[in-house]
mmCIF file of C-alpha atoms and ligand atoms in Angstrom:
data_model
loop_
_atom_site.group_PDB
_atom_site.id
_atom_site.type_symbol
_atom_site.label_atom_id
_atom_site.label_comp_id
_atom_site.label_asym_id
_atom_site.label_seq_id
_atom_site.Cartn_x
_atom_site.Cartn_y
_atom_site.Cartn_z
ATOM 1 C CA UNK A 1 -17.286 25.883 -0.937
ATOM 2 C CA UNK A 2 -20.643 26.819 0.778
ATOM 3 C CA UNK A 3 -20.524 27.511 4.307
ATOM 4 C CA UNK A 4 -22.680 24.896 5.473
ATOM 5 C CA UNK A 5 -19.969 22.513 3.428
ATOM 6 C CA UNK A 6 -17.285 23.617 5.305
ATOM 7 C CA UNK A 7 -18.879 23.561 8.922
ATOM 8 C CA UNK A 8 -19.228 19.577 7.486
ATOM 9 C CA UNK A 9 -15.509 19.740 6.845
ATOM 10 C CA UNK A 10 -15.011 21.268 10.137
ATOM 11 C CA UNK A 11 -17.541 18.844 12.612
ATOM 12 C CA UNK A 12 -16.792 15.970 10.351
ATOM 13 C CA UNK A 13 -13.187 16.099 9.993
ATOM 14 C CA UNK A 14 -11.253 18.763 12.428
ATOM 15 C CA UNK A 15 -13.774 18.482 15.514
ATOM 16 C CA UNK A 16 -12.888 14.341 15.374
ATOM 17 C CA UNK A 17 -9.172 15.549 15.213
ATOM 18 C CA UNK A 18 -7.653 14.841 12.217
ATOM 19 C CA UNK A 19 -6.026 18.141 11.937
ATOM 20 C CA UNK A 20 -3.992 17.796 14.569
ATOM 21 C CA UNK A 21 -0.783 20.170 15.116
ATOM 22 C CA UNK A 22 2.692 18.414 14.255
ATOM 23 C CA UNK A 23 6.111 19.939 14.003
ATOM 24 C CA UNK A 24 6.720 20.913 10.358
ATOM 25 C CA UNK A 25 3.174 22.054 9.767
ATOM 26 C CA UNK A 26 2.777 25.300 10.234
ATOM 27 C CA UNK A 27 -1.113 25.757 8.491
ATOM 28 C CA UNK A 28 -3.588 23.435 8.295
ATOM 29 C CA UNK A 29 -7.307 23.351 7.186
ATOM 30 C CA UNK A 30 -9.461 26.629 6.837
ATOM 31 C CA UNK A 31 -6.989 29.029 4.723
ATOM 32 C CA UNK A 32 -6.051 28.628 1.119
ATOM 33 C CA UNK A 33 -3.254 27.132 1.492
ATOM 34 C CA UNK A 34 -1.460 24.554 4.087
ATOM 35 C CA UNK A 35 1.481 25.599 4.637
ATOM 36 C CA UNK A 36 3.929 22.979 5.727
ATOM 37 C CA UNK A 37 8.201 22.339 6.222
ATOM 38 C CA UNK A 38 10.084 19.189 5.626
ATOM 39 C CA UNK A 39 12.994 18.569 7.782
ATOM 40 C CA UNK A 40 16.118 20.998 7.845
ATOM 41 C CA UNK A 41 18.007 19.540 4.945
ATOM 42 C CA UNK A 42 15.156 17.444 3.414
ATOM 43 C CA UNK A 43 13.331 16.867 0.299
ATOM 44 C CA UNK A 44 9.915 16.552 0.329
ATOM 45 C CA UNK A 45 8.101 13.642 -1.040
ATOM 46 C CA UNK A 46 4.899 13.708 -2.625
ATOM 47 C CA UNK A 47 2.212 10.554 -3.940
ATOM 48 C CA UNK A 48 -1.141 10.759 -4.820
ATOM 49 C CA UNK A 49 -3.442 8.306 -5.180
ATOM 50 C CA UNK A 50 -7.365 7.940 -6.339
ATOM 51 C CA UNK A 51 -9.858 5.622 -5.254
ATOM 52 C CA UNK A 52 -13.186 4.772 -7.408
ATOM 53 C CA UNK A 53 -16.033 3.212 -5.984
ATOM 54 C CA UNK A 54 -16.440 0.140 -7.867
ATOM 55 C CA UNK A 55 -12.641 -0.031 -9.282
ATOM 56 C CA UNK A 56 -10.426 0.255 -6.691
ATOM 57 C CA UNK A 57 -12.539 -0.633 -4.192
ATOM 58 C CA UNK A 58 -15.699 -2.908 -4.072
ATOM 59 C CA UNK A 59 -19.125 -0.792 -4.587
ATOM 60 C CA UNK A 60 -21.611 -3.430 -3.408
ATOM 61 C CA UNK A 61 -20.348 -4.280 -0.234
ATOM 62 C CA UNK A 62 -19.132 -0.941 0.698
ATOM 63 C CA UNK A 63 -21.158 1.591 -1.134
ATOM 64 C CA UNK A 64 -22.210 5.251 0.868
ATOM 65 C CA UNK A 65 -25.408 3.238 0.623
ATOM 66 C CA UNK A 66 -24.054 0.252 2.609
ATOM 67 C CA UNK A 67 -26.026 0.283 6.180
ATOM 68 C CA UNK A 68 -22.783 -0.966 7.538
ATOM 69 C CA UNK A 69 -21.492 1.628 9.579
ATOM 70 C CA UNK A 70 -17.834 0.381 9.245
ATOM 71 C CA UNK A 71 -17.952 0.401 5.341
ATOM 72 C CA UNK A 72 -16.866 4.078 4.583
ATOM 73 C CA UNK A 73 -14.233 3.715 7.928
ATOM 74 C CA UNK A 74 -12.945 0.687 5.628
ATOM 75 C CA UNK A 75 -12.530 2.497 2.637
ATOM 76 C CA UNK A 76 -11.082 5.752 4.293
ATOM 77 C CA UNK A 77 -8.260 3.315 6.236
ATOM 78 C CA UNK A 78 -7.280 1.575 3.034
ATOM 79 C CA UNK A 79 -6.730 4.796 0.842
ATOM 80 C CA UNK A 80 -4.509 6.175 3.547
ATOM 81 C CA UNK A 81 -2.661 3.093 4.016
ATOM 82 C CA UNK A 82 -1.829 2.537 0.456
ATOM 83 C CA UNK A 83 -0.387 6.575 0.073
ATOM 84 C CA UNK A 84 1.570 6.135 3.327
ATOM 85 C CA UNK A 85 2.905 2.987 1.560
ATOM 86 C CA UNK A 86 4.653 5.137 -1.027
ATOM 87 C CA UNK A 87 5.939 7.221 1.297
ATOM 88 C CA UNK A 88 7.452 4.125 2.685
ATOM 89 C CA UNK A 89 8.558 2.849 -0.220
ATOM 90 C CA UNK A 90 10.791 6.280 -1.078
ATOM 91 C CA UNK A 91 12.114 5.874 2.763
ATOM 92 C CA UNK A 92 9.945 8.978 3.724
ATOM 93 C CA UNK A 93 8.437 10.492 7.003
ATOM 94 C CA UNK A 94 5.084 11.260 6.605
ATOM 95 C CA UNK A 95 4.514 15.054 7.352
ATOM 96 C CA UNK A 96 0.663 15.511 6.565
ATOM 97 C CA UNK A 97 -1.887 14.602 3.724
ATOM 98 C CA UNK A 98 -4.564 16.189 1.785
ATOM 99 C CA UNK A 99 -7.865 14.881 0.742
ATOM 100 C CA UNK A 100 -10.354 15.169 -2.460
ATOM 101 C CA UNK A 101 -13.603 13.741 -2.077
ATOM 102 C CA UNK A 102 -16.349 13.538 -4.232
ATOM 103 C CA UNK A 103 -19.552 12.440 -3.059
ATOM 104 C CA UNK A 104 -22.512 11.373 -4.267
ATOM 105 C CA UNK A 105 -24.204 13.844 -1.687
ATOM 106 C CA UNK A 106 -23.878 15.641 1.128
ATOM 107 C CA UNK A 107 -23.711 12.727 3.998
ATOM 108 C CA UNK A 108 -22.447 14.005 7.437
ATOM 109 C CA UNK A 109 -22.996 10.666 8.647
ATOM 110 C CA UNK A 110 -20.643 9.181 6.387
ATOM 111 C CA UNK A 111 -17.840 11.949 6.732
ATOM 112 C CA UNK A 112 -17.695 10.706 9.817
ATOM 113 C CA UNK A 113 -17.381 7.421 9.287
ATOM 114 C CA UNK A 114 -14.823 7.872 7.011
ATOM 115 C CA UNK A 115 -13.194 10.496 9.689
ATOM 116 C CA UNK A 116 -13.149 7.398 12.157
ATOM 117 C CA UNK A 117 -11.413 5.158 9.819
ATOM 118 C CA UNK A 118 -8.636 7.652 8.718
ATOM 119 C CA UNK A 119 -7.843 9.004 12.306
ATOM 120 C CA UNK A 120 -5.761 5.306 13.854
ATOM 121 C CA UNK A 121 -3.384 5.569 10.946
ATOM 122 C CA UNK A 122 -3.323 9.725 10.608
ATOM 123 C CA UNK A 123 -2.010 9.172 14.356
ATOM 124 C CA UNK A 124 -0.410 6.452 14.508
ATOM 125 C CA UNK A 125 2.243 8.117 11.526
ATOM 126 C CA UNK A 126 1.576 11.500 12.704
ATOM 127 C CA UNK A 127 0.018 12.483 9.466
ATOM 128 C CA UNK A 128 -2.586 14.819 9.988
ATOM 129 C CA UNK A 129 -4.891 15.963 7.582
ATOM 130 C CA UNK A 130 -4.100 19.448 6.490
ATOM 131 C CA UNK A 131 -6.686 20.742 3.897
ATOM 132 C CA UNK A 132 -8.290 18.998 0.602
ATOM 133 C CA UNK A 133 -11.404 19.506 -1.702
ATOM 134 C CA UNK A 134 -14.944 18.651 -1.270
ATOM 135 C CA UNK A 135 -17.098 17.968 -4.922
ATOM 136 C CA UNK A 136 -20.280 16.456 -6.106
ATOM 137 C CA UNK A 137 -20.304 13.391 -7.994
ATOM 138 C CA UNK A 138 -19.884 9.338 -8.095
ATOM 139 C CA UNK A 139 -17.746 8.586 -5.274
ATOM 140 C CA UNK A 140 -14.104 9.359 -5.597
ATOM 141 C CA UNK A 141 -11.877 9.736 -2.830
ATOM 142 C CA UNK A 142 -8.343 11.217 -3.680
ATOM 143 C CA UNK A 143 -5.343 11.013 -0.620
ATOM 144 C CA UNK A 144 -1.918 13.294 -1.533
ATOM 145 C CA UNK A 145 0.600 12.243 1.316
ATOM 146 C CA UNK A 146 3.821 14.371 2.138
ATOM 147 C CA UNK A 147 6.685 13.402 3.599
ATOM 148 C CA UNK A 148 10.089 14.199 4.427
ATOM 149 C CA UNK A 149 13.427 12.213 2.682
ATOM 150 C CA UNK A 150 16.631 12.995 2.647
ATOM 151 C CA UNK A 151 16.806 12.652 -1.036
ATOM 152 C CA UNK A 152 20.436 11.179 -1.364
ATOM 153 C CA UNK A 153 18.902 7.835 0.679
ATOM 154 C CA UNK A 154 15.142 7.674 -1.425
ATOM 155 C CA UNK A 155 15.780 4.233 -2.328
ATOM 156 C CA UNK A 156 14.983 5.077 -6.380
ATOM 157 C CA UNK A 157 13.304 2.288 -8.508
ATOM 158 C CA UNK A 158 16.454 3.247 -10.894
ATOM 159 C CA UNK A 159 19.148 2.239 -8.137
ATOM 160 C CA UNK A 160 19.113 -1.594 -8.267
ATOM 161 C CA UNK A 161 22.531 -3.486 -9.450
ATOM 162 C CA UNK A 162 23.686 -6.800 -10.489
ATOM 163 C CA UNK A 163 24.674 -8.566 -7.532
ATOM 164 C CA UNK A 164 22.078 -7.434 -5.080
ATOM 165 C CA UNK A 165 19.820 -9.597 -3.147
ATOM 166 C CA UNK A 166 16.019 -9.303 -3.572
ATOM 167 C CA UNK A 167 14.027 -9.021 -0.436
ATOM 168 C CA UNK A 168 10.892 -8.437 0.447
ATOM 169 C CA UNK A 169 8.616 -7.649 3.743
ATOM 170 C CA UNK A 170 6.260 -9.534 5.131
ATOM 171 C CA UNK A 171 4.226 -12.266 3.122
ATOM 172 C CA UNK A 172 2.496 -12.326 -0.267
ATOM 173 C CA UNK A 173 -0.882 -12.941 -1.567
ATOM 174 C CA UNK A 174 -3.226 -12.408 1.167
ATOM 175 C CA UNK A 175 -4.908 -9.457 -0.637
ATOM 176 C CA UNK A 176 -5.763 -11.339 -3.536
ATOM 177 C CA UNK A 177 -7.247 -14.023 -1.750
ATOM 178 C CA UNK A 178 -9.240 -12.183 0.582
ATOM 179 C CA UNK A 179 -10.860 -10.381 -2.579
ATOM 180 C CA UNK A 180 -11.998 -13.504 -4.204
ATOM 181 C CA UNK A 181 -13.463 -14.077 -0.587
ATOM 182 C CA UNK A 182 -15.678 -10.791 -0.808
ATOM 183 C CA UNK A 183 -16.256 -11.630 -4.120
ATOM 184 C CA UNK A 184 -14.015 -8.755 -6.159
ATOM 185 C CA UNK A 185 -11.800 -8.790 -8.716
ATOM 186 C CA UNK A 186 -8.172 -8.604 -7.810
ATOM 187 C CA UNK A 187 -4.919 -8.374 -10.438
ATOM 188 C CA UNK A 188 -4.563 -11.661 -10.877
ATOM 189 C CA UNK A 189 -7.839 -12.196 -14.048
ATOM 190 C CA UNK A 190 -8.413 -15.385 -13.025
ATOM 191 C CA UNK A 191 -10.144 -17.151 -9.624
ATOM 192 C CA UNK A 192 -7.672 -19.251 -7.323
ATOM 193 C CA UNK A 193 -8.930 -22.202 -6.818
ATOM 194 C CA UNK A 194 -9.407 -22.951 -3.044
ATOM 195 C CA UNK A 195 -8.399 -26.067 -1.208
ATOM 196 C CA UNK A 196 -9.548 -25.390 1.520
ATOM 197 C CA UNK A 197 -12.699 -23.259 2.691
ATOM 198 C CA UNK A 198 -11.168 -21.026 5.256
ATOM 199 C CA UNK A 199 -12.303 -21.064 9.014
ATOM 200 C CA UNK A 200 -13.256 -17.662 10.453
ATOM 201 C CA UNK A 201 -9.740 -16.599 11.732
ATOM 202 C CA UNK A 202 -8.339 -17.343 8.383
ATOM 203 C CA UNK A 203 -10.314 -15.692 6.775
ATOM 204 C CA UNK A 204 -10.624 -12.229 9.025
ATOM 205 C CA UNK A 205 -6.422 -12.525 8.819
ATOM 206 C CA UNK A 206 -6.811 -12.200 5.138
ATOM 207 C CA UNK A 207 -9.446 -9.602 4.626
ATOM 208 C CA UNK A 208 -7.676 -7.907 7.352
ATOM 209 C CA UNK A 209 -4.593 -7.781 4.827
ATOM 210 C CA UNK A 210 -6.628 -6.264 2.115
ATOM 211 C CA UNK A 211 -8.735 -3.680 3.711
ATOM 212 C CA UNK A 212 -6.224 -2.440 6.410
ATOM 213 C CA UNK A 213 -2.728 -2.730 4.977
ATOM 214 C CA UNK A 214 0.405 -1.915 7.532
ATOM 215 C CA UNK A 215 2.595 0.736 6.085
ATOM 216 C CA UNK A 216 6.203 -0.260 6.124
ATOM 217 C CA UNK A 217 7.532 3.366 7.196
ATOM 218 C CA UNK A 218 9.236 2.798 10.465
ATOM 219 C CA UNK A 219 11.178 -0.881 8.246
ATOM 220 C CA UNK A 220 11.962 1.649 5.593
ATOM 221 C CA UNK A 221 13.449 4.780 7.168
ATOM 222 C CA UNK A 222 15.686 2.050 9.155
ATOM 223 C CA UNK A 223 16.824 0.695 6.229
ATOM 224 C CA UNK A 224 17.048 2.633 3.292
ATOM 225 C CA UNK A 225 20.861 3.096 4.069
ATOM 226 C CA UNK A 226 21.087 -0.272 2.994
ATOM 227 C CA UNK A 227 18.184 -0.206 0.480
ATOM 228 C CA UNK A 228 19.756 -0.005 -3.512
ATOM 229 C CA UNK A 229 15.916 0.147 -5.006
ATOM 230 C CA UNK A 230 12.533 0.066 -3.358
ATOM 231 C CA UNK A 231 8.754 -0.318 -4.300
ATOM 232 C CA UNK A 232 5.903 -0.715 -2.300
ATOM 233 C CA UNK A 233 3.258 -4.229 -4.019
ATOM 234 C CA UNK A 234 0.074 -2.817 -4.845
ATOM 235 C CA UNK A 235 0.042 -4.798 -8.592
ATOM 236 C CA UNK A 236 1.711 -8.052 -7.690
ATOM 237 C CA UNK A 237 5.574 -8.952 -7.287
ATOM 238 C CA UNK A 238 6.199 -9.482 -10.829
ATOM 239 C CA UNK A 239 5.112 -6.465 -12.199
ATOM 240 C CA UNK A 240 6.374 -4.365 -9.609
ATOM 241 C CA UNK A 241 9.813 -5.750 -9.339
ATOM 242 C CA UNK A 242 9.317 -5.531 -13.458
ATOM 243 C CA UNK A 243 9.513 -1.916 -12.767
ATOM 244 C CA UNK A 244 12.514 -1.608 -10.470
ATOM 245 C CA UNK A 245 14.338 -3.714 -12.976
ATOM 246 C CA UNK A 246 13.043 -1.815 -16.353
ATOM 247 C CA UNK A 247 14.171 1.543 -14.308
ATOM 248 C CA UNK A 248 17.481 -0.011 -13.111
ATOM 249 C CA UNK A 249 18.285 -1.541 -16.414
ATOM 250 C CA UNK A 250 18.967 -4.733 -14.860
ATOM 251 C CA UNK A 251 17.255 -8.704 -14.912
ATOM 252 C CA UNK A 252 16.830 -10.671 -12.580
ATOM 253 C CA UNK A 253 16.327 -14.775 -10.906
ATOM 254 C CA UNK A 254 13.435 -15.121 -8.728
ATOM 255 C CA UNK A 255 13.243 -18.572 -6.763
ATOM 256 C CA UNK A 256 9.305 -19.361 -6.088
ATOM 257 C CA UNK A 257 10.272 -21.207 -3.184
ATOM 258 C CA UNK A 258 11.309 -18.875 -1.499
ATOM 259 C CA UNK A 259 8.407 -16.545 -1.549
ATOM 260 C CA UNK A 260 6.659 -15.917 2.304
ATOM 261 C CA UNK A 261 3.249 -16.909 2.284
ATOM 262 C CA UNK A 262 1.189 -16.447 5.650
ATOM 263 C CA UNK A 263 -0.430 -19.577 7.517
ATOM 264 C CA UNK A 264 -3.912 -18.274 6.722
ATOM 265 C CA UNK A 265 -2.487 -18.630 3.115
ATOM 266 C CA UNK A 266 -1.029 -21.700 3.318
ATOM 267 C CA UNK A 267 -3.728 -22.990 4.984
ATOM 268 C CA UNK A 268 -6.232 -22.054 2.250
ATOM 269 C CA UNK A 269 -4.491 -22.625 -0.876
ATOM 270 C CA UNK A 270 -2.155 -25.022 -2.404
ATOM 271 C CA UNK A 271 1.403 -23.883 -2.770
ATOM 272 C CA UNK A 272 1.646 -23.229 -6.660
ATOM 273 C CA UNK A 273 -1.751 -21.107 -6.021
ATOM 274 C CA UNK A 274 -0.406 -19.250 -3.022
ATOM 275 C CA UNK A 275 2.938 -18.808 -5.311
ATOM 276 C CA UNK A 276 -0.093 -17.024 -8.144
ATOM 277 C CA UNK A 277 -1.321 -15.085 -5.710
ATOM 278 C CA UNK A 278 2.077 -13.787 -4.482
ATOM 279 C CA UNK A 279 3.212 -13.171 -8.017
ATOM 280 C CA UNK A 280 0.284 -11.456 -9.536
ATOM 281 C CA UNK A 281 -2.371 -10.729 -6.902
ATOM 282 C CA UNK A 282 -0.954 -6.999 -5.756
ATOM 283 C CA UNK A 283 -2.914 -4.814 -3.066
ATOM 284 C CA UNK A 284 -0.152 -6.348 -0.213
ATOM 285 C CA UNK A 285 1.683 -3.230 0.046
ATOM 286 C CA UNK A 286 4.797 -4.926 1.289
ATOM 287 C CA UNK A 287 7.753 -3.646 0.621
ATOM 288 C CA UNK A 288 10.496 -5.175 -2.409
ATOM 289 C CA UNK A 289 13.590 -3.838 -2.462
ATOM 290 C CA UNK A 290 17.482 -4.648 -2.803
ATOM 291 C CA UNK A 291 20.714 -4.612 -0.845
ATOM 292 C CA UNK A 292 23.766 -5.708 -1.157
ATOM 293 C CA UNK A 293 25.000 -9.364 0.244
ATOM 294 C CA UNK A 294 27.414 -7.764 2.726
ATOM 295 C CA UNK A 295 23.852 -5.191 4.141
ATOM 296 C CA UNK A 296 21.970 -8.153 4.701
ATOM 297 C CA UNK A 297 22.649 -8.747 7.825
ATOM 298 C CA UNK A 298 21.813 -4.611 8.958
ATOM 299 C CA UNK A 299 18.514 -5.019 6.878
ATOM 300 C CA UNK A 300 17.834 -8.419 8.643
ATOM 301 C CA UNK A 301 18.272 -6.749 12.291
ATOM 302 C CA UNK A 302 16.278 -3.644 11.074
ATOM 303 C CA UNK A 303 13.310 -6.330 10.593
ATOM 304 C CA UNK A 304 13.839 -8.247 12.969
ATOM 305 C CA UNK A 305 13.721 -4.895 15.647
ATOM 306 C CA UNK A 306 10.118 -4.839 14.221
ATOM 307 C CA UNK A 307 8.797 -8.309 14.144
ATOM 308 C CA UNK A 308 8.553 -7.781 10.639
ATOM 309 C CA UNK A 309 9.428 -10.950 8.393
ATOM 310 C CA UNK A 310 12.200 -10.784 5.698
ATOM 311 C CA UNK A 311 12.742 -12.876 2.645
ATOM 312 C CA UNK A 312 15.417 -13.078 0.661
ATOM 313 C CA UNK A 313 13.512 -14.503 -2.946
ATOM 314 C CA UNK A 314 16.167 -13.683 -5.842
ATOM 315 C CA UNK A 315 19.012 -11.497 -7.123
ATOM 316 C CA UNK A 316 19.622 -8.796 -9.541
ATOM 317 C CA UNK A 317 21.327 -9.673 -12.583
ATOM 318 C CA UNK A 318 23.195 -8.139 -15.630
ATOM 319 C CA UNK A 319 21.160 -9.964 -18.131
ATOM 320 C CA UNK A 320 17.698 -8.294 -18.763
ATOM 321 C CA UNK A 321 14.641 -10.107 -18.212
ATOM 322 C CA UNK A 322 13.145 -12.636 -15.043
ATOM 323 C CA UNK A 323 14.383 -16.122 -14.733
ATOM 324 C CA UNK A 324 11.496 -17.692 -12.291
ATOM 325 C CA UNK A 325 12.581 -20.795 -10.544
ATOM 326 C CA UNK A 326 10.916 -23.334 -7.755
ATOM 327 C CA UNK A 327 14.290 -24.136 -6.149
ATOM 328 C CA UNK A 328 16.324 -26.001 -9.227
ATOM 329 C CA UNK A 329 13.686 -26.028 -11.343
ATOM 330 C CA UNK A 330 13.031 -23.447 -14.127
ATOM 331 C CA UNK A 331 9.786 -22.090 -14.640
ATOM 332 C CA UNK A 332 9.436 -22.504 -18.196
ATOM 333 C CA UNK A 333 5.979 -20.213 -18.393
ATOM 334 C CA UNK A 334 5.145 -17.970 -15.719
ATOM 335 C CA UNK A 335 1.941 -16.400 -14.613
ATOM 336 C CA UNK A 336 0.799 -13.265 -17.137
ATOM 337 C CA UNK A 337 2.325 -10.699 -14.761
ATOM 338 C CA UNK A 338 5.645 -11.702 -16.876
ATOM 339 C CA UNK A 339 4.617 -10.048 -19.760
ATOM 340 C CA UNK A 340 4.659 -6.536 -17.961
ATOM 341 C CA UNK A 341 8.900 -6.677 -19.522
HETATM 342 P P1 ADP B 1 -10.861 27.302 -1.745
HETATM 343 O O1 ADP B 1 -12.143 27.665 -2.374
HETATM 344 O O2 ADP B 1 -10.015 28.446 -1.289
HETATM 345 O O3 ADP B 1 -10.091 26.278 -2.525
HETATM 346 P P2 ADP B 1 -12.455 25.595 -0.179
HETATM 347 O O4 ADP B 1 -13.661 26.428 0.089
HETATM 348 O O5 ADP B 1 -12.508 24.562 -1.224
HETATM 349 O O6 ADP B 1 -11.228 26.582 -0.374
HETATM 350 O O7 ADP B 1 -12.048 24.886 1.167
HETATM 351 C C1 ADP B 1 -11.983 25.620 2.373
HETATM 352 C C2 ADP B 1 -11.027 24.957 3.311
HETATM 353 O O8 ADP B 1 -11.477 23.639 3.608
HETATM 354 C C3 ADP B 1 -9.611 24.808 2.715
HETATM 355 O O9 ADP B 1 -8.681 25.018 3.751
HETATM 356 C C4 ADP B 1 -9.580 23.377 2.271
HETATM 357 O O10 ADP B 1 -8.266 22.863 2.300
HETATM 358 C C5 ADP B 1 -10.500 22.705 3.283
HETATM 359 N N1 ADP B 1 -11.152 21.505 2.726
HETATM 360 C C6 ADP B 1 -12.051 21.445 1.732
HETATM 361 N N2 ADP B 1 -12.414 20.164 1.473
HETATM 362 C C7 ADP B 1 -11.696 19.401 2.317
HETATM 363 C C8 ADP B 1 -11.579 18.021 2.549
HETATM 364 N N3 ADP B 1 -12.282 17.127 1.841
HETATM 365 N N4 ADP B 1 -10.736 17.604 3.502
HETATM 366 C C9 ADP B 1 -10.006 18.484 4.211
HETATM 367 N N5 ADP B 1 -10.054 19.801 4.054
HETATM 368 C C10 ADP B 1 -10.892 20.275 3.119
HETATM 369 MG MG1 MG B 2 -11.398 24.528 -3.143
#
């Protein structure tokens, strides 16, 4: 890298502090190498994830080009949330991340921008960023987390069993409808169909949900002693729970009417379209995992120490496949999603 790149890397990223010193990292940006130490006795967990303008996140609102000033802060807040998200979902600590960006040029203006919208959560889960790679091209941003797990509790998508409760965090299906409201595609292939036009509160609540996601680290690392298999929802709770059950070997019964939906959902959508949305939308990055009836009440508590809703919405069973059911009644054809197993 040029000099006058990394001075950019240095006023743009360090001087805002995002390399901040943390225990466990020992190096940070401006050598080869970061040089960093999970816990005494832990594993250390690794996700990457890539972000492309115009596929995983919306080019013509938020391209470099944008005037907005809060468009590449958006962006930057997003692909951090969704890697500290899989941290969360393996019951990790997040140590420190790394970051690949390719850009279309060199833009100080929106380094910086992007600096401002990664520092809140880098702090807030005392991640700091520790080195990366700068390259010219269409805009790409790549985020490697790290974290720290004491490998014999990483909830594994291979550890579910027949008898286990299904929960999940939070509610469902806010992400996909706030990206029909800016006018994106989401999972789902298909529009919802609005009831209601959302007032302004709505509406923020549910874009809100898409661009800034909450991280469920602090729910996880409280309860993955009680966790049998986790995932974090980024593609919608039917194909993600489709992998925990492929992995585990197991089926499953999921009851529809049970599934959390917020009030800006509710409000907005009629239930069998807020049940879609949960189902298939993805980009919620809640947390699904199972437990064991007799843990239920220990993961109920950890929630409830966090204000964090909990839903119980089906069970793991010994006969492969998803039975979907609104309360009694069996859902005879269920949203594509199903197809995933
Ligand atoms: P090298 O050529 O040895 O790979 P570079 O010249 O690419 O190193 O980068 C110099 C330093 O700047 C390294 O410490 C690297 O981690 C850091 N760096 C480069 N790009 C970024 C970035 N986008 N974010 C954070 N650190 C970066
Ligand atoms: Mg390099």
């Amino acid at each position: 890298m040029p000099t006058s790149e990394f001075e950019l890397i240095q006023r743009c990223f360090v001087d805002q502090g995002l390399g901040f010193a943390r225990a466990g990292v020992e190096l940070g940006i401006g050598d080869d190498c970061a040089l960093i130490a999970p816990l005494a006795g832990e594993m250390l967990a690794v996700s990457l994830d890539t972000l492309v303008a115009g596929v995983h996140f919306p080019l013509g609102s938020l391209s470099p080009l944008d005037s907005s000033a809060a468009a590449p802060a958006l962006i930057a807040n997003r692909a951090l949330a969704v890697n500290l998200s899989d941290l969360a979902a393996m019951g990790a600590a997040p140590l420190a991340f790394t970051l690949g960006l390719t850009l279309p040029h060199d833009d100080a203006q929106w380094m910086s921008e992007f600096a401002r919208g990664l520092l809140p959560l880098a702090r807030q889960f005392d991640c700091p960023l520790i080195g990366g790679d700068t390259t010219r091209g269409p805009l790409a941003i790549t985020i490697q987390v790290h974290g720290s797990v004491n490998a014999l509790r990483a909830p594994r998508r291979s550890a579910a069993r027949a008898g286990e409760l299904i929960c999940v965090t939070g509610t469902l299906g806010d992400a996909a409808a706030a990206l029909q409201l800016i006018g994106a595609e989401s999972h789902l292939g298909r529009r919802l169909a609005f009831s209601r036009e959302p007032n302004n509160s709505d509406s923020d609540y549910l874009r809100s949900r898409y661009f800034a996601p909450s991280p469920r680290v602090a729910f996880a690392r409280a309860a993955a002693p009680f966790m049998g298999a986790c995932i974090d929802l980024s593609d919608g709770l039917l194909g993600d729970l489709g992998h925990i059950l492929a992995a585990s070997g197991v089926g499953a019964r999921l009851d529809t009417l049970t599934l959390p939906f917020s009030p800006a959902l509710s409000n907005t959508l009629d239930p069998e379209q807020c049940e879609l949305a949960a189902l298939s939308g993805g980009d919620d990055y809640e947390l699904c995992f199972t437990a064991a009836p007799t843990d239920l009440s220990a993961v109920r508590d950890c929630a409830a120490a966090l204000g964090l809703p909990l839903s119980v919405v089906g069970e793991i069973e010994t006969q492969k496949g998803l039975r979907l059911s609104r309360g009694a009644e069996p859902i005879e054809s269920p949203p594509s999603a199903y197809q995933h197993f």
